[in-house]
Structures are given as structure tokens and as C-alpha cells.
Short mmCIF file of C-alpha atoms in Angstrom, two decimals:
data_model
loop_
_atom_site.label_atom_id
_atom_site.label_comp_id
_atom_site.label_asym_id
_atom_site.label_seq_id
_atom_site.Cartn_x
_atom_site.Cartn_y
_atom_site.Cartn_z
CA ASP A 94 -16.89 15.61 -23.95
CA THR A 95 -18.27 15.13 -20.47
CA GLY A 96 -15.05 14.29 -18.65
CA VAL A 97 -14.07 11.17 -16.75
CA SER A 98 -17.01 9.09 -15.56
CA GLN A 99 -17.11 6.35 -12.93
CA ASN A 100 -19.75 3.80 -12.05
CA PRO A 101 -21.20 3.05 -9.64
CA ARG A 102 -20.87 6.19 -7.54
CA HIS A 103 -21.54 4.29 -4.33
CA LYS A 104 -21.19 0.62 -3.45
CA ILE A 105 -22.02 -1.07 -0.17
CA THR A 106 -20.95 -4.67 0.12
CA LYS A 107 -20.47 -7.29 2.75
CA ARG A 108 -17.03 -8.49 3.72
CA GLY A 109 -15.88 -11.33 1.52
CA GLN A 110 -17.86 -10.27 -1.55
CA ASN A 111 -16.30 -9.27 -4.86
CA VAL A 112 -16.88 -5.82 -6.36
CA THR A 113 -16.07 -4.27 -9.72
CA PHE A 114 -15.84 -0.60 -10.61
CA ARG A 115 -15.78 0.96 -14.05
CA CYS A 116 -14.02 4.07 -15.33
CA ASP A 117 -14.57 5.76 -18.69
CA PRO A 118 -11.78 8.24 -19.42
CA ILE A 119 -11.89 11.34 -21.60
CA SER A 120 -12.10 9.96 -25.10
CA GLU A 121 -8.76 11.11 -26.53
CA HIS A 122 -6.76 10.27 -23.39
CA ASN A 123 -4.40 7.32 -23.67
CA ARG A 124 -3.34 7.12 -20.03
CA LEU A 125 -5.65 6.01 -17.26
CA TYR A 126 -4.88 5.96 -13.54
CA TRP A 127 -6.49 4.49 -10.44
CA TYR A 128 -6.06 6.04 -6.99
CA ARG A 129 -7.52 5.23 -3.58
CA GLN A 130 -8.44 7.85 -1.00
CA THR A 131 -9.31 7.20 2.64
CA LEU A 132 -10.97 9.71 4.89
CA GLY A 133 -8.81 12.72 5.69
CA GLN A 134 -6.00 11.63 3.40
CA GLY A 135 -4.88 12.51 -0.09
CA PRO A 136 -5.30 9.98 -2.90
CA GLU A 137 -2.71 7.22 -3.17
CA PHE A 138 -1.63 5.81 -6.51
CA LEU A 139 -2.71 2.24 -7.29
CA THR A 140 -1.96 1.58 -10.96
CA TYR A 141 -1.89 3.12 -14.41
CA PHE A 142 -2.41 2.11 -18.04
CA GLN A 143 -1.06 3.42 -21.29
CA ASN A 144 -3.61 2.30 -23.85
CA GLU A 145 -4.32 -1.33 -22.88
CA ALA A 146 -0.96 -1.97 -21.19
CA GLN A 147 -0.77 -1.85 -17.40
CA LEU A 148 2.60 -0.18 -16.89
CA GLU A 149 2.89 0.22 -13.13
CA LYS A 150 1.28 -1.18 -10.00
CA SER A 151 1.68 0.11 -6.47
CA ARG A 152 2.51 -2.18 -3.58
CA LEU A 153 -0.91 -1.11 -2.25
CA LEU A 154 -2.45 -3.24 -4.99
CA SER A 155 -2.60 -6.61 -3.25
CA ASP A 156 -3.33 -9.90 -4.99
CA ARG A 157 -7.02 -9.32 -4.31
CA PHE A 158 -7.03 -6.31 -6.64
CA SER A 159 -6.98 -6.54 -10.41
CA ALA A 160 -7.37 -3.85 -13.03
CA GLU A 161 -7.93 -4.16 -16.75
CA ARG A 162 -8.27 -1.91 -19.74
CA PRO A 163 -9.06 -4.44 -22.46
CA LYS A 164 -9.37 -2.23 -25.52
CA GLY A 165 -7.55 0.82 -24.33
CA SER A 166 -10.81 2.62 -23.61
CA PHE A 167 -12.70 2.02 -20.34
CA SER A 168 -11.09 0.31 -17.36
CA THR A 169 -12.35 -1.92 -14.57
CA LEU A 170 -11.00 -2.35 -11.06
CA GLU A 171 -12.03 -5.54 -9.28
CA ILE A 172 -11.56 -6.28 -5.60
CA GLN A 173 -11.99 -9.90 -4.57
CA ARG A 174 -12.88 -11.05 -1.05
CA THR A 175 -13.37 -7.50 0.18
CA GLU A 176 -12.18 -6.52 3.65
CA GLN A 177 -13.28 -3.63 5.84
CA GLY A 178 -9.93 -1.97 5.19
CA ASP A 179 -10.89 -1.69 1.52
CA SER A 180 -13.50 0.92 2.40
CA ALA A 181 -12.40 4.06 0.59
CA MET A 182 -13.06 6.33 -2.35
CA TYR A 183 -11.66 4.88 -5.56
CA LEU A 184 -10.72 7.60 -8.04
CA CYS A 185 -9.96 7.27 -11.71
CA ALA A 186 -8.04 9.84 -13.75
CA SER A 187 -6.93 10.16 -17.34
CA SER A 188 -4.39 12.17 -19.29
CA GLN A 189 -3.13 12.61 -22.80
CA LEU A 190 -0.17 10.69 -24.14
CA ALA A 191 1.46 13.71 -25.76
CA GLY A 192 1.76 17.27 -24.61
CA ILE A 193 3.78 19.24 -22.16
CA SER A 194 1.76 18.96 -19.01
CA TYR A 195 0.12 15.51 -19.08
CA GLU A 196 -2.43 17.05 -16.73
CA GLN A 197 -4.54 14.42 -15.00
CA TYR A 198 -8.32 14.85 -14.96
CA PHE A 199 -10.23 13.02 -12.27
CA GLY A 200 -13.63 11.40 -12.21
CA PRO A 201 -16.21 11.74 -9.40
CA GLY A 202 -15.02 8.55 -7.69
CA THR A 203 -16.68 5.38 -6.42
CA ARG A 204 -17.28 5.29 -2.68
CA LEU A 205 -16.92 1.73 -1.38
CA THR A 206 -18.23 0.74 2.03
CA VAL A 207 -17.47 -2.78 3.26
CA THR A 208 -19.67 -3.87 6.17
CA LYS B 113 10.14 8.54 -1.53
CA GLN B 114 8.43 11.87 -2.16
CA GLU B 115 6.57 13.21 0.88
CA VAL B 116 4.05 16.01 0.38
CA THR B 117 2.83 18.02 3.35
CA GLN B 118 0.07 20.59 3.61
CA ILE B 119 -0.18 22.78 6.67
CA PRO B 120 -2.54 23.75 8.17
CA ALA B 121 -4.97 20.85 7.88
CA ALA B 122 -7.91 23.24 8.28
CA LEU B 123 -8.48 26.94 7.90
CA SER B 124 -11.47 29.21 8.59
CA VAL B 125 -11.64 32.77 7.30
CA PRO B 126 -14.31 35.47 6.92
CA GLU B 127 -15.61 36.20 3.46
CA GLY B 128 -13.45 38.63 1.52
CA GLU B 129 -10.18 37.65 3.16
CA ASN B 130 -7.35 36.37 0.98
CA LEU B 131 -6.46 32.69 1.40
CA VAL B 132 -2.89 31.38 1.51
CA LEU B 133 -2.47 27.61 1.30
CA ASN B 134 0.90 25.95 1.66
CA CYS B 135 2.37 22.80 0.18
CA SER B 136 5.85 21.42 0.78
CA PHE B 137 7.61 18.45 -0.78
CA THR B 138 10.79 16.64 0.15
CA ASP B 139 12.32 15.88 -3.25
CA SER B 140 12.84 18.98 -5.38
CA ALA B 141 13.35 16.95 -8.56
CA ILE B 142 9.76 17.28 -9.72
CA TYR B 143 8.29 17.47 -13.20
CA ASN B 144 5.23 19.52 -12.29
CA LEU B 145 2.87 20.34 -9.44
CA GLN B 146 -0.92 20.42 -9.56
CA TRP B 147 -3.44 22.05 -7.22
CA PHE B 148 -6.86 20.42 -6.91
CA ARG B 149 -10.13 21.26 -5.23
CA GLN B 150 -12.31 18.55 -3.67
CA ASP B 151 -15.84 19.09 -2.39
CA PRO B 152 -17.12 16.70 0.30
CA GLY B 153 -17.70 13.22 -1.10
CA LYS B 154 -16.72 14.29 -4.62
CA GLY B 155 -13.87 13.80 -7.03
CA LEU B 156 -11.00 16.20 -7.70
CA THR B 157 -11.17 19.30 -9.86
CA SER B 158 -7.88 20.53 -11.27
CA LEU B 159 -7.26 24.20 -10.51
CA LEU B 160 -3.75 24.95 -11.68
CA LEU B 161 -0.73 23.08 -12.97
CA ILE B 162 2.78 24.52 -12.70
CA GLN B 163 5.65 23.08 -14.69
CA SER B 164 8.96 22.74 -12.87
CA SER B 165 10.42 25.51 -15.05
CA GLN B 166 7.68 27.98 -14.04
CA ARG B 167 7.57 30.20 -10.98
CA GLU B 168 3.84 30.88 -10.96
CA GLN B 169 0.54 30.25 -12.68
CA THR B 170 -2.64 32.31 -12.52
CA SER B 171 -6.30 31.64 -13.21
CA GLY B 172 -8.86 34.26 -12.22
CA ARG B 173 -8.69 34.76 -8.45
CA LEU B 174 -6.20 31.91 -8.09
CA ASN B 175 -2.46 32.25 -8.17
CA ALA B 176 -0.01 29.43 -7.49
CA SER B 177 3.70 29.90 -6.97
CA LEU B 178 6.46 27.31 -7.05
CA ASP B 179 9.88 27.42 -5.42
CA LYS B 180 11.36 24.13 -6.46
CA SER B 181 14.71 24.60 -4.73
CA SER B 182 13.05 25.01 -1.35
CA GLY B 183 10.38 22.41 -2.05
CA ARG B 184 7.41 24.74 -1.64
CA SER B 185 4.31 25.84 -3.46
CA THR B 186 1.69 28.32 -2.34
CA LEU B 187 -1.86 28.72 -3.59
CA TYR B 188 -3.36 32.19 -3.16
CA ILE B 189 -7.09 32.73 -3.46
CA ALA B 190 -8.03 36.40 -3.58
CA ALA B 191 -11.20 37.82 -2.02
CA SER B 192 -12.52 34.51 -0.72
CA GLN B 193 -16.20 33.61 -1.08
CA PRO B 194 -18.33 31.01 0.74
CA GLY B 195 -18.28 28.97 -2.50
CA ASP B 196 -14.54 28.56 -2.05
CA SER B 197 -15.18 26.32 0.95
CA ALA B 198 -13.64 22.95 0.06
CA THR B 199 -10.54 20.84 0.56
CA TYR B 200 -7.53 21.90 -1.49
CA LEU B 201 -4.92 19.29 -2.38
CA CYS B 202 -1.54 19.65 -3.96
CA ALA B 203 0.13 16.86 -5.91
CA VAL B 204 3.58 16.50 -7.41
CA ARG B 205 4.63 14.45 -10.39
CA PRO B 206 8.19 13.24 -9.87
CA ARG B 207 9.94 12.82 -13.22
CA THR B 208 9.48 12.89 -16.95
CA ASN B 209 8.84 9.13 -17.22
CA ASP B 210 6.99 8.76 -13.91
CA TYR B 211 3.33 9.66 -14.15
CA LYS B 212 1.93 8.86 -10.72
CA LEU B 213 1.05 11.80 -8.53
CA SER B 214 2.02 12.08 -4.87
CA PHE B 215 -0.61 13.99 -2.90
CA GLY B 216 -0.68 15.92 0.31
CA ALA B 217 -3.51 15.31 2.75
CA GLY B 218 -5.11 18.63 1.90
CA THR B 219 -6.20 21.81 3.63
CA THR B 220 -9.91 22.08 4.40
CA VAL B 221 -11.06 25.67 3.96
CA THR B 222 -14.21 27.21 5.41
CA VAL B 223 -15.16 30.70 4.27
CA ARG B 224 -17.65 32.25 6.70
CA ALA B 225 -20.33 34.53 5.25
#
């Protein structure tokens, strides 16, 4: 297994455009998380899925953001009508459903720049 | 709301010196604590995870301690090398049925050759 993968790695878009990011978790992991990280800060939780169910959303996730995990495998995060304040690194993580630690494993991130 | 603080924000040491990185959190009712490494522009690599019932965890040159009652964790890196230069983040998971991590802002370490 090659770990959590994210695509694209970099995205530059103009303000007002829509963007979509994809995350492929570790294959046996049932939980999938999205975080956002701005420069000089730690990641902030956005949302998480258990299988295909979206179980929690942060208040950071405005109406312009939507996340899906249609078949309980990969997930997409869409941002509509992007704003300059959306510029950040978007990180995906996954973890197992069972086990003691539920350790989260992170992908390489998608760097979004809104011009 | 859980607040996680890492001080100092940056640290520069000569090669060979031991590194001591601090993490403090406001709510001691945590499930576990994870230390991560992040290279510039990259994702996070998990280094160590300590359960709330544990006092320390070791992996090679890395040792992490946890004092839940005082809300502190320390990451020790022995005999630092230039390849250890990175940002180190700690994150706490609050409760058994709460899976989101709360992160500190990180300590950026530079190991001088």
C-alpha cells in the first residue's frame, strides 16, 4: 500500500472559480478526514467520514464547501466560488475503524492558490 | 475548546545537540496525542502516538513523554542531524467518540551542520 494520495498536488485558480480535490485513503481505512492548513499554522479540522457517511462538519466548512465519499472509498472536496481566503493547503487523512489508536495517516496535501 | 500550544515557534541548534520540543494543551481529558513531522510544502508524517494511559513512547532517536494532568507533552530527539530540520507538530484527540485532531502551530527546527 502506498499510503494516502491526493490530487492535484497544486491548484491555481482565479477568484470565483470552482475547484475539486480528490483523496484516496489507505485501502483498509474506513475513516477519512479533511483538514485545512494556512501558512504558519497547524491544520484545522474540516470534516470526516466513516465509510460513506459524513459524520461531522466544522463551522469552518461554509456553504461553499462540500465533501463527498460516495462509495466509502475515495473522497472529493469541492469549493465553489473560491475566494482569496480559501488559499491554503488542504490535507486528507485516514484511519482504521477498529483498533486502539485510530492513528491518522496524512496525504501530501493539495496546495490551493486563489488569485 | 481544546487549545494546543507549541513553544518556541522556531529553534536552531548545532548538529549533535539533543532537541527538546514542547507541547501544552488546555483540556487534560484527551484520548491520545500524536507528534508529526512536516517538511516545507509537504504533508504530515506521523512520528509517535501516545495513548492517554501511557507516560512515554520511543522510536529510534525519538522519545515522547506525556503528562496528562499538567497538560504537557515533550518530544526529545537525540543527537540531532541536519535531516531532522523540519516543522514538528503535536495534535491531541479529545475523547473516545471524537476523532478530530486539534493541532498546535508547530515548532520549526533547523539543525546546523
